[in-house]
Short mmCIF file of C-alpha atoms and ligand atoms in Angstrom, two decimals:
data_model
loop_
_atom_site.label_atom_id
_atom_site.label_comp_id
_atom_site.label_asym_id
_atom_site.label_seq_id
_atom_site.Cartn_x
_atom_site.Cartn_y
_atom_site.Cartn_z
CA MET A 1 -15.32 -14.58 -5.24
CA PHE A 2 -12.61 -12.25 -3.96
CA GLY A 3 -12.43 -10.88 -0.46
CA SER A 4 -12.30 -7.27 -1.46
CA LEU A 5 -15.53 -7.12 -3.32
CA ARG A 6 -17.66 -4.68 -1.49
CA GLN A 7 -16.55 -1.62 -3.40
CA ARG A 8 -19.26 0.21 -5.26
CA ASP A 9 -18.88 1.69 -8.71
CA ASP A 10 -22.17 3.53 -8.94
CA GLU A 11 -21.11 5.72 -11.85
CA GLY A 12 -21.09 2.74 -14.13
CA ASN A 13 -17.45 3.40 -14.96
CA GLY A 14 -14.69 0.84 -14.65
CA THR A 15 -12.97 0.99 -11.29
CA MET A 16 -9.52 0.98 -12.86
CA ASN A 17 -9.03 4.74 -12.65
CA MET A 18 -10.97 5.47 -9.46
CA PRO A 19 -8.91 6.82 -6.55
CA LYS A 20 -8.88 4.10 -3.91
CA ASP A 21 -10.25 6.34 -1.15
CA GLU A 22 -13.33 6.88 -3.32
CA VAL A 23 -13.72 3.16 -3.95
CA TRP A 24 -13.44 2.44 -0.21
CA ASP A 25 -15.83 5.22 0.75
CA SER A 26 -17.75 5.78 3.97
CA GLU A 27 -20.78 3.78 2.83
CA THR A 28 -18.55 0.79 2.06
CA ALA A 29 -16.65 1.27 5.31
CA LYS A 30 -19.83 1.37 7.42
CA ALA A 31 -21.12 -1.81 5.80
CA TYR A 32 -17.76 -3.63 5.99
CA ASP A 33 -17.92 -5.05 9.50
CA THR A 34 -20.09 -8.13 9.94
CA PRO A 35 -19.15 -9.24 13.47
CA GLY A 36 -19.26 -13.00 13.87
CA THR A 37 -20.21 -13.77 10.27
CA GLY A 38 -18.68 -13.78 6.79
CA MET A 39 -15.00 -12.84 6.94
CA PHE A 40 -15.51 -11.99 10.62
CA ALA A 41 -16.56 -15.55 11.47
CA PRO A 42 -14.41 -16.87 14.32
CA GLU A 43 -13.62 -20.09 12.45
CA LEU A 44 -11.97 -18.01 9.71
CA LEU A 45 -10.46 -15.29 11.82
CA ARG A 46 -9.08 -17.25 14.77
CA PRO A 47 -6.58 -19.40 12.81
CA ALA A 48 -5.32 -16.29 10.99
CA VAL A 49 -4.83 -14.40 14.24
CA ASP A 50 -3.18 -17.46 15.86
CA ARG A 51 -0.67 -17.76 13.05
CA LEU A 52 0.09 -14.03 12.86
CA ALA A 53 0.51 -13.78 16.65
CA GLU A 54 2.97 -16.68 16.54
CA LEU A 55 5.00 -14.99 13.77
CA ALA A 56 4.98 -11.53 15.36
CA GLY A 57 6.02 -12.73 18.80
CA GLU A 58 7.36 -9.81 20.82
CA GLY A 59 8.52 -8.01 17.68
CA GLY A 60 5.30 -6.31 16.64
CA ALA A 61 3.32 -6.41 13.42
CA LEU A 62 2.47 -3.97 10.65
CA GLU A 63 -0.65 -4.59 8.58
CA PHE A 64 -0.67 -3.24 5.04
CA ALA A 65 -4.23 -2.15 4.09
CA ILE A 66 -5.44 -2.54 7.67
CA GLY A 67 -9.01 -1.57 6.76
CA THR A 68 -11.39 -1.47 9.69
CA GLY A 69 -9.13 -3.72 11.79
CA ARG A 70 -10.86 -7.03 11.13
CA VAL A 71 -7.55 -8.83 11.85
CA ALA A 72 -5.57 -6.09 13.59
CA VAL A 73 -8.02 -5.60 16.47
CA PRO A 74 -8.10 -9.25 17.61
CA LEU A 75 -4.34 -9.51 17.04
CA SER A 76 -3.81 -6.50 19.28
CA GLU A 77 -6.09 -8.10 21.88
CA ARG A 78 -3.61 -10.99 21.94
CA GLY A 79 -0.95 -8.59 23.16
CA VAL A 80 0.80 -8.04 19.82
CA ALA A 81 1.81 -4.42 19.12
CA VAL A 82 0.05 -3.72 15.81
CA ALA A 83 0.30 -0.73 13.47
CA GLY A 84 -1.15 -0.16 10.02
CA ILE A 85 -0.95 1.56 6.68
CA GLU A 86 -4.25 2.29 4.95
CA MET A 87 -5.32 4.36 1.97
CA SER A 88 -8.96 4.97 2.91
CA THR A 89 -9.70 7.47 5.67
CA ALA A 90 -13.28 6.15 5.75
CA MET A 91 -12.02 2.65 6.62
CA ILE A 92 -9.74 4.14 9.31
CA ASP A 93 -12.70 6.09 10.75
CA GLN A 94 -14.52 2.79 11.12
CA LEU A 95 -11.47 1.28 12.83
CA ARG A 96 -11.48 4.24 15.23
CA THR A 97 -14.95 3.29 16.44
CA LYS A 98 -13.20 0.24 17.95
CA VAL A 99 -9.68 1.28 18.97
CA ASP A 100 -7.82 4.55 19.28
CA GLU A 101 -4.57 5.77 17.78
CA SER A 102 -2.51 4.93 20.85
CA ARG A 103 -3.53 1.27 20.61
CA ILE A 104 -3.27 0.79 16.81
CA PRO A 105 -1.50 3.69 15.06
CA VAL A 106 -2.23 3.98 11.34
CA VAL A 107 -0.43 5.92 8.62
CA VAL A 108 -2.69 7.13 5.81
CA GLY A 109 -1.05 6.19 2.53
CA ASP A 110 -0.33 3.69 -0.18
CA MET A 111 1.04 0.39 1.07
CA ALA A 112 3.46 0.28 -1.88
CA THR A 113 5.20 3.48 -0.82
CA ALA A 114 4.10 4.85 2.58
CA SER A 115 6.34 4.58 5.65
CA ALA A 116 5.24 3.71 9.16
CA PRO A 117 7.56 4.51 12.07
CA GLY A 118 9.67 1.67 13.46
CA ARG A 119 10.67 -1.84 12.44
CA TYR A 120 8.63 -4.99 12.90
CA ALA A 121 9.00 -8.75 13.13
CA LEU A 122 6.04 -9.17 10.79
CA VAL A 123 4.33 -7.34 7.95
CA TYR A 124 1.11 -8.92 6.68
CA LEU A 125 -1.26 -8.27 3.79
CA VAL A 126 -4.36 -10.42 3.81
CA TYR A 127 -7.75 -10.93 2.17
CA ASN A 128 -6.44 -10.79 -1.41
CA THR A 129 -5.54 -7.14 -1.07
CA ILE A 130 -2.24 -7.18 -2.97
CA SER A 131 -4.49 -7.61 -6.03
CA ASN A 132 -5.80 -4.08 -5.43
CA LEU A 133 -2.46 -2.87 -6.76
CA LEU A 134 -3.13 -2.97 -10.47
CA THR A 135 0.36 -3.15 -11.96
CA GLN A 136 3.24 -5.54 -11.51
CA ASP A 137 5.51 -2.61 -10.64
CA GLU A 138 3.25 -1.53 -7.77
CA GLN A 139 3.08 -5.07 -6.46
CA VAL A 140 6.89 -5.38 -6.52
CA GLU A 141 7.12 -2.01 -4.73
CA CYS A 142 4.78 -3.37 -2.10
CA PHE A 143 7.22 -6.22 -1.39
CA ARG A 144 10.08 -3.71 -1.23
CA ASN A 145 8.09 -1.57 1.18
CA ALA A 146 7.45 -4.59 3.39
CA ALA A 147 11.20 -5.31 3.42
CA ARG A 148 11.94 -1.71 4.48
CA HIS A 149 9.70 -2.14 7.55
CA LEU A 150 11.14 -5.42 8.79
CA ASN A 151 13.83 -6.35 11.25
CA PRO A 152 16.52 -8.68 9.87
CA GLY A 153 14.96 -12.11 9.34
CA GLY A 154 11.43 -10.66 9.57
CA ARG A 155 8.43 -12.16 7.76
CA PHE A 156 6.01 -10.88 5.16
CA VAL A 157 2.78 -12.89 5.00
CA ILE A 158 0.40 -12.68 2.06
CA GLU A 159 -3.05 -14.25 1.75
CA LEU A 160 -4.20 -14.42 -1.87
CA TRP A 161 -6.49 -16.38 -4.11
CA VAL A 162 -5.11 -18.56 -6.93
CA PRO A 163 -6.17 -17.18 -10.33
CA GLU A 164 -9.02 -19.27 -11.73
CA LEU A 165 -8.16 -19.08 -15.41
CA ARG A 166 -8.86 -22.77 -15.88
CA ARG A 167 -12.54 -21.80 -15.62
CA LEU A 168 -12.25 -19.43 -18.59
CA PRO A 169 -12.81 -21.28 -21.89
CA PRO A 170 -10.83 -20.15 -24.96
CA THR A 171 -12.35 -17.10 -26.74
CA GLN A 172 -14.59 -16.35 -23.73
CA GLU A 173 -13.96 -13.28 -21.55
CA ALA A 174 -16.45 -13.78 -18.74
CA VAL A 175 -17.23 -16.45 -16.17
CA VAL A 176 -20.32 -16.60 -13.98
CA TRP A 177 -19.02 -17.87 -10.65
CA GLN A 178 -22.20 -17.58 -8.66
CA SER A 179 -25.84 -17.48 -9.67
CA GLU A 180 -28.69 -17.65 -7.17
CA PRO A 181 -32.05 -15.94 -6.69
CA GLY A 182 -31.35 -12.23 -6.28
CA TYR A 183 -27.64 -12.37 -7.07
CA ILE A 184 -25.28 -12.98 -9.98
CA GLY A 185 -21.49 -12.86 -9.64
CA LEU A 186 -19.59 -12.47 -12.88
CA ASP A 187 -15.87 -12.03 -13.58
CA THR A 188 -14.52 -10.49 -16.78
CA TYR A 189 -10.92 -11.07 -17.71
CA ASP A 190 -8.29 -9.11 -19.56
CA VAL A 191 -5.63 -11.80 -19.82
CA VAL A 192 -3.15 -9.53 -21.59
CA ARG A 193 -3.14 -7.01 -18.72
CA GLN A 194 -3.61 -9.81 -16.17
CA CYS A 195 -6.67 -8.06 -14.74
CA VAL A 196 -10.05 -9.32 -13.62
CA VAL A 197 -13.12 -7.21 -12.89
CA SER A 198 -15.63 -8.80 -10.52
CA HIS A 199 -19.21 -7.72 -11.08
CA HIS A 200 -21.79 -8.26 -8.36
CA ILE A 201 -25.33 -7.84 -9.59
CA THR A 202 -27.97 -7.79 -6.88
CA PHE A 203 -31.70 -7.69 -7.63
CA ASP A 204 -34.14 -6.18 -5.17
CA ASP A 205 -37.82 -7.04 -4.70
CA ASP A 206 -38.81 -4.36 -7.26
CA ARG A 207 -36.69 -6.16 -9.89
CA ARG A 208 -34.15 -3.36 -9.84
CA ALA A 209 -30.51 -4.37 -10.20
CA THR A 210 -27.55 -2.87 -8.35
CA LEU A 211 -24.07 -3.33 -9.74
CA ALA A 212 -20.90 -3.32 -7.64
CA ARG A 213 -17.54 -3.86 -9.29
CA SER A 214 -13.93 -4.26 -8.25
CA THR A 215 -10.79 -4.52 -10.34
CA HIS A 216 -7.85 -6.71 -9.45
CA ARG A 217 -4.50 -7.67 -10.88
CA TYR A 218 -4.30 -11.41 -10.41
CA VAL A 219 -0.95 -12.91 -9.49
CA TRP A 220 0.27 -16.47 -9.75
CA PRO A 221 2.07 -17.93 -6.74
CA ALA A 222 5.28 -18.32 -8.78
CA GLU A 223 5.12 -14.67 -9.85
CA LEU A 224 4.63 -13.64 -6.25
CA ASP A 225 7.72 -15.64 -5.27
CA LEU A 226 9.76 -13.85 -7.91
CA MET A 227 8.53 -10.45 -6.68
CA ALA A 228 9.59 -11.54 -3.21
CA ARG A 229 13.08 -12.43 -4.42
CA LEU A 230 13.43 -9.05 -6.12
CA ALA A 231 12.77 -7.46 -2.73
CA GLY A 232 15.22 -9.69 -0.83
CA PHE A 233 12.83 -12.36 0.51
CA GLU A 234 12.72 -16.11 0.22
CA LEU A 235 9.61 -18.25 0.44
CA GLU A 236 9.57 -19.96 3.82
CA ILE A 237 6.28 -21.81 3.62
CA ARG A 238 3.10 -21.80 1.55
CA SER A 239 -0.08 -23.43 2.79
CA ALA A 240 -3.62 -23.57 1.48
CA ASP A 241 -5.08 -21.87 4.55
CA TRP A 242 -4.24 -20.37 7.93
CA ARG A 243 -4.36 -23.78 9.63
CA GLY A 244 -1.46 -25.00 7.49
CA ALA A 245 -3.31 -27.34 5.10
CA PRO A 246 -0.99 -28.44 2.28
CA PHE A 247 -1.04 -26.26 -0.82
CA THR A 248 -1.96 -28.43 -3.84
CA ALA A 249 -2.89 -28.06 -7.51
CA ASP A 250 -6.52 -27.75 -6.41
CA SER A 251 -5.99 -25.08 -3.75
CA ARG A 252 -8.07 -22.00 -4.43
CA SER A 253 -6.15 -19.76 -2.09
CA HIS A 254 -2.83 -19.62 -0.29
CA VAL A 255 -1.10 -18.15 2.71
CA SER A 256 2.54 -17.52 1.81
CA THR A 257 5.19 -16.62 4.37
CA TYR A 258 8.31 -14.90 3.07
CA ARG A 259 11.42 -14.40 5.17
CA LEU A 260 13.78 -11.48 4.70
CA CYS A 261 17.13 -12.96 3.67
CA ASP A 262 20.32 -12.01 5.48
CA ARG A 263 22.11 -9.27 3.60
C1 SAM B 301 -10.65 -6.15 1.51
S1 SAM B 301 -10.20 -4.77 2.48
C2 SAM B 301 -9.13 -5.59 3.62
C3 SAM B 301 -9.06 -4.88 4.93
C4 SAM B 301 -8.39 -5.69 6.02
N1 SAM B 301 -7.02 -5.99 5.69
C5 SAM B 301 -9.16 -6.97 6.27
O1 SAM B 301 -8.57 -8.04 6.15
O2 SAM B 301 -10.34 -6.90 6.56
C6 SAM B 301 -9.06 -3.93 1.41
C7 SAM B 301 -8.46 -2.68 2.05
O3 SAM B 301 -7.33 -2.31 1.28
C8 SAM B 301 -7.24 -0.91 1.25
N2 SAM B 301 -6.35 -0.56 0.15
C9 SAM B 301 -6.54 -0.82 -1.15
N3 SAM B 301 -5.47 -0.43 -1.86
C10 SAM B 301 -4.59 0.10 -0.97
C11 SAM B 301 -3.29 0.68 -1.08
N4 SAM B 301 -2.69 0.80 -2.27
N5 SAM B 301 -2.68 1.11 0.03
C12 SAM B 301 -3.28 1.01 1.24
N6 SAM B 301 -4.52 0.48 1.41
C13 SAM B 301 -5.15 0.02 0.32
C14 SAM B 301 -8.68 -0.49 1.10
O4 SAM B 301 -8.88 0.86 1.41
C15 SAM B 301 -9.36 -1.45 2.05
O5 SAM B 301 -9.40 -0.93 3.35
#
């Protein structure tokens, strides 16, 4: 269900306490890129790159959690100067199979706290990745870090799913969101901590099951807007997708553009 679901948790432990560079390890990094399909499908990627290129203009862009450059590489090919911050060296190694440091420089670090040189017209954080920060404080710090990297009037764009708590009946803690031959996707909720663990159970031909899990702190759009205000932003526009479809009560995801207020 979420974008960032390819992490493995082979130890059978919860992912909550795993260092992120172990979660996003080299095996995950090598399997991440699926050129032309999935999240790399041009019909998904092109509108995102179009919108981000428009917002960055000549001012450059910084991607938080740049990963293997799924978005950054095509954005750079449009002529936008792109830099990144990324926690996982394995994901950066995969990026380096495509572009070098002079083309897309990347700082290794936590997007809530790490500094990249320079100031930008745009900071963006896509594919649900703010939910990888597991506390409200870290998520607020992420907004503040975006603000520190922006020129006056710069934009911070976030792509995030809308929490699906309406699918969770009272007293129940788990929801099966996909079930098909060979695969079951199951989410378990801790509504007090505002966390969801996605479990991906894959069955092979020998009837063996493999479990992959990822933990997320889900955030409501209104909570995100308040975090933005704490960091000096105002919501400029929220749409349901990168093409600008209206955001409605039934939208499952959103692209929110925040503008740094004049100080
Ligand atoms: C779903 S991938 C998204 C990668 C890329 N943005 C994309 O759209 O394909 C999530 C990425 O976030 C990175 N990540 C997770 N938590 C992070 C943090 N606190 N700081 C920096 N990177 C982080 C992971 O290492 C991983 O590369």
